[in-house]
Coordinates of C-alpha atoms and ligand atoms in Angstrom, one line a residue:
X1 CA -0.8 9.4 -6.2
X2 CA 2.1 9.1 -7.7
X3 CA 4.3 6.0 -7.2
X4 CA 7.3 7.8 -6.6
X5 CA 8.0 8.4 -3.0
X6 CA 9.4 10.8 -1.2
X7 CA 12.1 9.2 1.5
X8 CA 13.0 11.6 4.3
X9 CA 9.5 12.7 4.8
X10 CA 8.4 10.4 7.8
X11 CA 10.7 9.0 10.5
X12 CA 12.7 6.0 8.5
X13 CA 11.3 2.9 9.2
X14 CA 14.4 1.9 11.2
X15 CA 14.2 5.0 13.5
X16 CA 13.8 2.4 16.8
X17 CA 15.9 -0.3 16.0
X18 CA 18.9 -0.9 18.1
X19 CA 22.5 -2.2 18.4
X20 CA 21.3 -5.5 19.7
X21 CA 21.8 -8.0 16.1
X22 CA 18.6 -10.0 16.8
X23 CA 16.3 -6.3 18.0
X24 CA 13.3 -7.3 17.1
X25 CA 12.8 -4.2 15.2
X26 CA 15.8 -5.2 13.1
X27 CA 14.5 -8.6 12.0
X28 CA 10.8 -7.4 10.8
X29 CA 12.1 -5.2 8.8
X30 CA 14.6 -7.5 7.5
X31 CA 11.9 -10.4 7.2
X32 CA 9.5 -7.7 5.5
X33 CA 12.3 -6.6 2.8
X34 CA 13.4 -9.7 1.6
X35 CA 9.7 -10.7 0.7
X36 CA 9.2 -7.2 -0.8
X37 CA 12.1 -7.8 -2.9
X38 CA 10.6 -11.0 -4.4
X39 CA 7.2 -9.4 -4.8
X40 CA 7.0 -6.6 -7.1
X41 CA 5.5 -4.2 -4.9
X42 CA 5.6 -1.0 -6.4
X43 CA 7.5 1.9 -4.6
X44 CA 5.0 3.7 -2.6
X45 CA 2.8 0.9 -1.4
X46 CA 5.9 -0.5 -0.5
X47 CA 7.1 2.2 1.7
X48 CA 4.0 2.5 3.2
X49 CA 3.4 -1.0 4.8
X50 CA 7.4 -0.4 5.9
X51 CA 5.6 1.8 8.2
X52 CA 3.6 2.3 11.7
X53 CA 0.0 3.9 10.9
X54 CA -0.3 4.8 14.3
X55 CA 1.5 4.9 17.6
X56 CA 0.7 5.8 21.1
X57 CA 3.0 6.2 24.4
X58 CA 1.3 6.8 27.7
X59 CA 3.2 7.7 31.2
X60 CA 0.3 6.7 34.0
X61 CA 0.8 7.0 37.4
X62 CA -0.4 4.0 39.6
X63 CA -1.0 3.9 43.2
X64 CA 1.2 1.0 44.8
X65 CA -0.2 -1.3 47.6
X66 CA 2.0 0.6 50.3
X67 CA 0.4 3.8 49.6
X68 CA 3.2 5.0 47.3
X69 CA 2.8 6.3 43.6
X70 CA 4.9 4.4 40.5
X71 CA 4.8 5.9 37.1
X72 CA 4.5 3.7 34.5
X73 CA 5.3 3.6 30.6
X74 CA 2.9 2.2 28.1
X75 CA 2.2 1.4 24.1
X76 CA -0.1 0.5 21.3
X77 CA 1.0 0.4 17.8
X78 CA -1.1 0.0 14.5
X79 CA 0.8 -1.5 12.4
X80 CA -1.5 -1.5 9.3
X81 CA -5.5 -1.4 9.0
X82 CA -6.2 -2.0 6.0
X83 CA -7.6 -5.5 5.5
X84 CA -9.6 -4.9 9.1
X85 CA -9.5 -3.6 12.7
X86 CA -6.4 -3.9 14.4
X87 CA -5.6 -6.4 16.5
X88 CA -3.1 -7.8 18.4
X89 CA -2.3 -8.4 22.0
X90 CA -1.0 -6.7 25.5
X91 CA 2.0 -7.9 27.1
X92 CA 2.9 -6.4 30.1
X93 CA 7.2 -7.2 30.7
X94 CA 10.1 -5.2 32.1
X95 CA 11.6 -5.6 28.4
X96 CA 8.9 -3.8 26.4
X97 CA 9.9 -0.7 24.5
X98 CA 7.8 1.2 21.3
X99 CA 10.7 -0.4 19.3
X100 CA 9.5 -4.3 20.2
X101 CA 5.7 -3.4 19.8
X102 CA 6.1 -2.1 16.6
X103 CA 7.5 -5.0 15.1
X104 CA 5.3 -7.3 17.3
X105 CA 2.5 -5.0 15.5
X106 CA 3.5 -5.6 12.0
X107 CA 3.9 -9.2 12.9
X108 CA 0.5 -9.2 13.5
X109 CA -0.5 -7.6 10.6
X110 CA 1.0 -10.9 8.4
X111 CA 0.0 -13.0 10.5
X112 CA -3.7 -12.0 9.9
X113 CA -3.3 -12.0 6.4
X114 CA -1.7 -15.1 6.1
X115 CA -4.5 -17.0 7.5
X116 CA -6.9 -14.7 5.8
X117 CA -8.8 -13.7 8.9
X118 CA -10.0 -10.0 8.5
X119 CA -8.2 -7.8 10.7
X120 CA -4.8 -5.4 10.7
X121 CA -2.1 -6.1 12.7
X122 CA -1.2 -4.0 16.3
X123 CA 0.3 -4.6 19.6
X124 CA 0.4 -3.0 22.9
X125 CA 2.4 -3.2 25.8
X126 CA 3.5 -1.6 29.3
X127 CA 6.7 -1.6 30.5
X128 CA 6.9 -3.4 34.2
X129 CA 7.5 -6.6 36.1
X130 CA 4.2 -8.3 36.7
X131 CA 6.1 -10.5 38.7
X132 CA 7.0 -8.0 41.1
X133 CA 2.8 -6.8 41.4
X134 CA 0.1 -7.8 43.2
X135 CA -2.6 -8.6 41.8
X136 CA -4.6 -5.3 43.2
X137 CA -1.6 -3.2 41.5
X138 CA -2.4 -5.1 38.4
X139 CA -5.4 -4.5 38.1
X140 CA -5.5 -0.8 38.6
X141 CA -2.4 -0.7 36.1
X142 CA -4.1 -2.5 33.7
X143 CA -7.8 -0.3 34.4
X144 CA -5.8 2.8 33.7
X145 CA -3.2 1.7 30.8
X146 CA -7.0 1.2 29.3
X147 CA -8.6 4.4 30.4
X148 CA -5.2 6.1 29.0
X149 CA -5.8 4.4 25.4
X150 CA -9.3 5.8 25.1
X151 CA -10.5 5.7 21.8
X152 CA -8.1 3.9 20.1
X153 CA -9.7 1.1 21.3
X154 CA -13.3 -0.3 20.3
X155 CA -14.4 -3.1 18.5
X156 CA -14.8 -1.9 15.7
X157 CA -11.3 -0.2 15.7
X158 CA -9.0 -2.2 17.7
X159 CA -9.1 -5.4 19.7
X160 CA -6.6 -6.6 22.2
X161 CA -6.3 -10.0 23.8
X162 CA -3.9 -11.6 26.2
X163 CA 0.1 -12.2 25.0
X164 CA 3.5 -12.8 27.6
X165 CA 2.3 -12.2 30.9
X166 CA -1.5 -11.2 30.3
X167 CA -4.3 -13.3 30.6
X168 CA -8.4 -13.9 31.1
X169 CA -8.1 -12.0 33.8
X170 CA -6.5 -9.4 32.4
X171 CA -8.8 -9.3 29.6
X172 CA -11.7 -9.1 32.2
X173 CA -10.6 -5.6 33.3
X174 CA -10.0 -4.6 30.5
X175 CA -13.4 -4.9 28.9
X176 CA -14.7 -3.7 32.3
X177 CA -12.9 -0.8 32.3
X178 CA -13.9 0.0 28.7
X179 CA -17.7 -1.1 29.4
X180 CA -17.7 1.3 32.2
X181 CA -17.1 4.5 30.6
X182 CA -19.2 3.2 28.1
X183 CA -22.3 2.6 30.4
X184 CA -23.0 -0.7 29.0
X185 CA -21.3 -3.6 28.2
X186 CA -18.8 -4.0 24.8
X187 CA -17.4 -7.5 25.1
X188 CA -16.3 -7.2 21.5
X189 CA -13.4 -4.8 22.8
X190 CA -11.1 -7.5 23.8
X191 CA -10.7 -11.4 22.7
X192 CA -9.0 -14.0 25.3
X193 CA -12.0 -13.1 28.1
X194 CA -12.9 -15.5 30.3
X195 CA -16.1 -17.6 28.7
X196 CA -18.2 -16.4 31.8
X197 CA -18.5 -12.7 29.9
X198 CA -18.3 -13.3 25.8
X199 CA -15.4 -15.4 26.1
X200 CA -15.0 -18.3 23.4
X201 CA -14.7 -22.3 23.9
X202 CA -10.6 -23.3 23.3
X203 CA -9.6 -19.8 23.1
X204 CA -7.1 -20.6 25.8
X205 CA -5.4 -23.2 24.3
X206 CA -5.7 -22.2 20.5
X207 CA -2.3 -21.1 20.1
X208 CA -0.9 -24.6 20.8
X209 CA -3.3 -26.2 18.9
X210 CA -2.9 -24.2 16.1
X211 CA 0.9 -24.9 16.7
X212 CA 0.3 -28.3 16.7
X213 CA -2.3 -28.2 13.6
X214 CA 0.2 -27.3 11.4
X215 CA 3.3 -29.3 12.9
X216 CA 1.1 -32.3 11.8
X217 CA 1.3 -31.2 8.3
X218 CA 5.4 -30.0 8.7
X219 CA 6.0 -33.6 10.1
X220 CA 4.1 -35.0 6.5
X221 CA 5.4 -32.9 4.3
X222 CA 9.2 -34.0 5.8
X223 CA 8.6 -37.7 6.8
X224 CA 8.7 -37.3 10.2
X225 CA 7.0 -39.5 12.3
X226 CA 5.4 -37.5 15.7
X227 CA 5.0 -40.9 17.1
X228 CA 7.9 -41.3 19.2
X229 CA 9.5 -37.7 18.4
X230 CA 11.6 -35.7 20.7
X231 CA 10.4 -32.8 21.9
X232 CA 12.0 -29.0 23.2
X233 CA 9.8 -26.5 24.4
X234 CA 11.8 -23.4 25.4
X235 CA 8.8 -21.3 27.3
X236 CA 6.4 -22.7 29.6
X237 CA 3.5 -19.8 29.5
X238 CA 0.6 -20.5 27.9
X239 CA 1.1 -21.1 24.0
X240 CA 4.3 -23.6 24.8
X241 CA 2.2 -25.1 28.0
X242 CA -0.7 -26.4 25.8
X243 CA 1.8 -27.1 22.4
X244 CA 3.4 -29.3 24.8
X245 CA 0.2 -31.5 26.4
X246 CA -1.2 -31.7 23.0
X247 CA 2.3 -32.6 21.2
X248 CA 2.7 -35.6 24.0
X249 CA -1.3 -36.3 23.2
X250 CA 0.3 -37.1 19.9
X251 CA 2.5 -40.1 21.0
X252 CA 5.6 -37.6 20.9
X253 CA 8.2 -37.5 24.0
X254 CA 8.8 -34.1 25.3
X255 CA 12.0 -34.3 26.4
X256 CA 12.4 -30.8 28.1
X257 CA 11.0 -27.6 28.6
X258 CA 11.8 -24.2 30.4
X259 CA 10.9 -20.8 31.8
X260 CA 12.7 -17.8 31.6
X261 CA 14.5 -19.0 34.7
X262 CA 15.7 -22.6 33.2
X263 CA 14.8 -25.5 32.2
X264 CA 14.6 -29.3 32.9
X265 CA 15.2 -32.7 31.2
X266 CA 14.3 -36.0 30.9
X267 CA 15.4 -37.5 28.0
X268 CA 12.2 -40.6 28.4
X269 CA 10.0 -38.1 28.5
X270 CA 8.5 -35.4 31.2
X271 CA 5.9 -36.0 33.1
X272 CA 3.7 -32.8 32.1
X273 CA 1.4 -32.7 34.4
X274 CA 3.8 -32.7 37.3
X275 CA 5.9 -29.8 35.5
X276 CA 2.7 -28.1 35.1
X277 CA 2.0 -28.2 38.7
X278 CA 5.6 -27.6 40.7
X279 CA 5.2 -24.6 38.3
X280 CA 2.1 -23.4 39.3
X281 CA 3.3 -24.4 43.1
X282 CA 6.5 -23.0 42.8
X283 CA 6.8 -20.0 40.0
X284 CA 8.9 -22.4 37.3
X285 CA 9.6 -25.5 36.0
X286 CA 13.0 -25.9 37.5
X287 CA 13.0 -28.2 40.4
X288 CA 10.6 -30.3 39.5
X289 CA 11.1 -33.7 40.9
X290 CA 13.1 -36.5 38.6
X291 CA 14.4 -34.0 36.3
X292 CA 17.8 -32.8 35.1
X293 CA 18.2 -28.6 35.0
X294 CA 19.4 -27.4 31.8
X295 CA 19.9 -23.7 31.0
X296 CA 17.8 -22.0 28.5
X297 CA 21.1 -21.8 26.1
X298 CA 21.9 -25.6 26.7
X299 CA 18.1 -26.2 25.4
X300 CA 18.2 -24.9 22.8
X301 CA 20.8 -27.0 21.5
X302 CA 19.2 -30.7 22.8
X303 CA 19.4 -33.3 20.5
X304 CA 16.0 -33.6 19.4
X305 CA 13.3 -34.3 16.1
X306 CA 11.2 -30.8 17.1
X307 CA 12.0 -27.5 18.8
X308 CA 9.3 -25.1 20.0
X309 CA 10.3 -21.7 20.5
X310 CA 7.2 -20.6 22.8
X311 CA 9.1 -17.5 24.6
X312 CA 10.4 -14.2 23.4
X313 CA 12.2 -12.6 20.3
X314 CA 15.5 -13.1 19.4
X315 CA 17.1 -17.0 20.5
X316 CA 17.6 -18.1 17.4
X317 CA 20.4 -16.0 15.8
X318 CA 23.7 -16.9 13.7
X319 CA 25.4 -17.4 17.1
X320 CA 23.5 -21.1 17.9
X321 CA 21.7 -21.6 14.9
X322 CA 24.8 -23.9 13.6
X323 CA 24.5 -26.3 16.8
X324 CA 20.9 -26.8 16.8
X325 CA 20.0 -30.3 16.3
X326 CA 16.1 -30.3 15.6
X327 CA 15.1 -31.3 12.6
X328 CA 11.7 -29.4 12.2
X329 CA 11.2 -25.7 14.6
X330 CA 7.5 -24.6 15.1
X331 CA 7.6 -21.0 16.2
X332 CA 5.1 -20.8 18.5
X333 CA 6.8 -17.4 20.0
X334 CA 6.6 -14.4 17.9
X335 CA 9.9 -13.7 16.3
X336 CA 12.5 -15.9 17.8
X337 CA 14.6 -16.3 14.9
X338 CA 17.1 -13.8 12.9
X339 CA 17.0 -13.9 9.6
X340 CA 20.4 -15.1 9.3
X341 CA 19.7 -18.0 11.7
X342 CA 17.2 -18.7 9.0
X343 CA 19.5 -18.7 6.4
X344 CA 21.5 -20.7 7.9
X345 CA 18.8 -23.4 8.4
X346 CA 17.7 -23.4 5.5
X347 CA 21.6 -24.6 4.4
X348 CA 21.2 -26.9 6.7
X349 CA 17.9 -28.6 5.9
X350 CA 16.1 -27.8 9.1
X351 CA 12.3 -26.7 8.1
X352 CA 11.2 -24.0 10.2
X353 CA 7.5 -23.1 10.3
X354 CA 7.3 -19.5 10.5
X355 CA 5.4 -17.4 13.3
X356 CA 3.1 -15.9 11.5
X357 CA 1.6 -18.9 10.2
X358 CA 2.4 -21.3 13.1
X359 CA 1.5 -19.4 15.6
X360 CA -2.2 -18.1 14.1
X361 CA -4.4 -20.2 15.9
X362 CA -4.5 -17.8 19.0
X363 CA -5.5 -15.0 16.8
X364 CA -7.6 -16.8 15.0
X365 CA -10.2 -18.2 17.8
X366 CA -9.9 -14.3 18.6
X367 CA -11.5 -13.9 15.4
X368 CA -14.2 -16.6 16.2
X369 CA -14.7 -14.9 19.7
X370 CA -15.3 -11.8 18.3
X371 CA -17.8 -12.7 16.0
X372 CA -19.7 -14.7 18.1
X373 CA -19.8 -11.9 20.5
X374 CA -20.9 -9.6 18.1
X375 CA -23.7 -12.3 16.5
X376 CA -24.5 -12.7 20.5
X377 CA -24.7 -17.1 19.6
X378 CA -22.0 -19.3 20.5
X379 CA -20.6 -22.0 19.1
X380 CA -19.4 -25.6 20.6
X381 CA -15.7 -26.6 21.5
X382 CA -16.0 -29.0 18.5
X383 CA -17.5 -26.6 16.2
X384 CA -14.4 -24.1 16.9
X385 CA -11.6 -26.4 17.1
X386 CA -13.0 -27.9 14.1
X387 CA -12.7 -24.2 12.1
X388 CA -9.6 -23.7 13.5
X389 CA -8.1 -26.7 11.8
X390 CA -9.2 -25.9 8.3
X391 CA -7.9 -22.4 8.9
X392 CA -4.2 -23.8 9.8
X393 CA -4.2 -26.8 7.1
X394 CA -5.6 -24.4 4.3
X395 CA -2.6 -21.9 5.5
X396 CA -0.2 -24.2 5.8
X397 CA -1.0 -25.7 2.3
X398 CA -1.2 -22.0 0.9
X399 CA 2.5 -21.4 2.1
X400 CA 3.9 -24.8 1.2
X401 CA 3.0 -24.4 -2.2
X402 CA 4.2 -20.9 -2.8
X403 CA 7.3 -22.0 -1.3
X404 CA 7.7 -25.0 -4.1
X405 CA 6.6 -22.5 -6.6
X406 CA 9.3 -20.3 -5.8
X407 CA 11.9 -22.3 -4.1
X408 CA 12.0 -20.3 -1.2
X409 CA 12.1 -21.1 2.7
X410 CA 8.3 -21.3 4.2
X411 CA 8.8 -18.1 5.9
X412 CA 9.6 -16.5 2.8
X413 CA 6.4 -18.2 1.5
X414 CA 4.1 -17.1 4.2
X415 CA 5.3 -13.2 4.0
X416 CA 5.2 -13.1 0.1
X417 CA 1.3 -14.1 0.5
X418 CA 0.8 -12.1 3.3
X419 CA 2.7 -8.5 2.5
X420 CA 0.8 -9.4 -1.0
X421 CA -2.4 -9.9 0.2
X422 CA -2.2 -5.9 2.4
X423 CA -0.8 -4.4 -1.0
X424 CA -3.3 -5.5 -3.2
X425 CA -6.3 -4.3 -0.4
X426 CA -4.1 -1.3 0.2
X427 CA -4.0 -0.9 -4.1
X428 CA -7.6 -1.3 -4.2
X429 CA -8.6 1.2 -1.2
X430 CA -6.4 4.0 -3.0
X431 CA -4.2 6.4 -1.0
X432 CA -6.8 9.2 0.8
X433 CA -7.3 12.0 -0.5
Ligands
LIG1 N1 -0.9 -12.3 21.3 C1 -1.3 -13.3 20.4 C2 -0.5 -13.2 19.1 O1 0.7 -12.8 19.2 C3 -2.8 -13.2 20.1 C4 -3.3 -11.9 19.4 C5 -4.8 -11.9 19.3 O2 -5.5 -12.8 19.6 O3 -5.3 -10.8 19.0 O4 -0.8 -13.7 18.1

């Protein structure tokens, strides 16, 4: 093929991207140029990974606890399957459009590559207030969103896992559903199960331990002792939950943490375990006894050595990016900074270790899930967490030094491996036919 390209031919890359500055959408593609421009990708290979391979919308109908029937609106993107199946998780939230899961998709896809685990990058998602469910209605929403994806799942095509608002649980129907109209079980469909059916050891808790993993090496690389550090944690679900035990396991102070409702403070240090609990008591952090309530904006701005972004897209933009006062953020969320908030951190000095490398370790015990399941032998807690590490630390090494190579941010780094390391396996497959 030649490697002139046609534009105008498929929908423009942007087609979804809205007004909003920080649209998800907006800032992949923005993330994604930038390291294309450094990397000379030729034109068509280019243009290609700019792109969606595939993408589904389902409408389902669900029948309602009172007797009623809600229709409901549903997504998978594949990003790019080049290096491996897809895979990438499910979040069920009122928010959700086919514009956020296709960047949450391609997110994936570098995210994969720059940990080198062997997979392509997708994402799924239905639009609806889990909140507002029971657990009945989320069950048959979630048996049916699967039934509706059909094919395009498998394990050796596409493998979700639990992201905001899914879980074990979720999983569980999930690969019921799909075992079901398979006849037999496939526990290889979906990662994040619970360890009683093909579930792995520390899958739970592998994104804030991967967090953490490479947070050690941030805090080396800038002097920063984690002894003693203060530390934000905006999002209380599961990633920023278990970056913030195993942060305080550290010696660090944790200063103050929220939901999407709020936060709270305590500038010697929370007492975790009783956040953790009025939460699961209560529905959020706020209230919990002997704390101060700070907004979600206010957080963001503490005055502290480490912030964890462990929520949704978008808080980091050019609009607060000048008052925040961390010294080192560890994106445990998927895309919470614009690129100009980066810019402008970069001007200031404040490292920021990107999402698709910080927050790997989740997708990367998927990995080891899935390959157990499919070996049918499991491995020990201290056997996985053990992996895990040497994933994160080779990673975060890999990035670090492209980023001294090139003197560029370690964002920049991690996407010029990663959008390199898809174009050279999509150079080498060849375009079809
Ligand atoms: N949802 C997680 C993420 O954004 C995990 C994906 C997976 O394990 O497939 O990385």
């Amino acid at each position: 093929m030649s490697q002139d390209v046609t534009r105008g031919q498929a929908d423009s890359a942007e087609a979804l991207v809205s007004s909003g500055a920080a649209s998800a959408l907006r800032v992949a593609l923005e993330q994604y140029d930038r390291a294309a421009d450094k990397l000379n990708l030729g034109a068509a290979v280019r243009e290609v990974m700019r792109h969606p391979k595939r993408e589904v919308t389902v409408h389902f109908p669900v029948q309602m606890d009172d007797g009623s029937t809600s229709v409901f609106t549903g997504y998978r993107v594949w990003h790019n399957v080049t290096r491996g199946p897809a895979k990438g998780g499910i979040r069920f939230h009122p928010l959700t459009d086919l514009a956020e899961i296709r960047a949450l998709a391609m997110w994936m896809t570098w995210k994969c590559a720059c940990v080198k685990i062997p997979y392509g990058g997708a994402k799924g998602g239905v639009t609806c207030d889990p909140k507002q469910l029971s657990i009945r209605e989320l069950e048959r929403l979630t048996r049916r969103f699967t039934t509706e994806l059909g094919e395009m799942i498998g394990p050796d095509s596409d493998i979700p896992a639990p992201d905001v608002n899914t879980n074990a649980q979720v999983m569980a129907w999930m690969m019921d559903t799909y075992s079901m109209h398979r006849g037999y079980s496939v526990p290889g469909v979906v990662t994040g199960k619970p360890v009683s059916i093909g579930g792995s050891e520390g899958r739970q808790e592998a994104t804030g331990r991967g967090v953490i993993y490479t947070l050690q090496e941030a805090a080396k690389a800038i002097d920063l002792e984690l002894q003693g550090a203060r530390v934000v944690v905006q999002g209380y679900g599961s990633a920023g939950e278990s970056a913030a035990r195993f942060i305080a396991e550290l010696g660090a102070r944790v200063i103050a943490v929220s939901d999407s409702r709020g936060g709270v403070f305590d500038g010697d240090g929370l007492d975790l375990p009783l956040v953790t609990r009025h939460k699961q008591e209560t529905g959020s952090v706020i209230g919990t006894p002997r704390t101060r309530a700070v907004t979600n904006a206010e957080l963001l701005e503490l005055d502290c050595d480490v912030l964890i972004p462990a929520a949704l897209e978008g808080v980091l933009t050019e609009r607060n990016a000048p008052r925040v006062r961390a010294r080192l953020i560890a994106e445990a969320a998927n895309g919470p900074t614009s690129p100009e908030a980066d810019d402008i951190f970069r001007e200031r000095g404040i490292t920021v270790i990107p999402d698709i490398l910080c927050n790997a370790g989740g997708v990367t015990v998927s990995y080891f899930e899935w390959v157990q399941d499919r070996e049918e032998f499991f491995w020990s807690i201290d056997e996985i967490n053990a992996r895990l590490r040497r994933i994160m630390v080779r990673a975060f090494e890999d990035v670090q030094r492209t980023a001294v190579e090139h003197d560029v941010d370690l964002r920049l780094a991690a996407y010029m491996l990663a959008v390199s390391r898809v174009a050279e396996a999509t150079v080498t497959r060849g375009f079809y036919p």
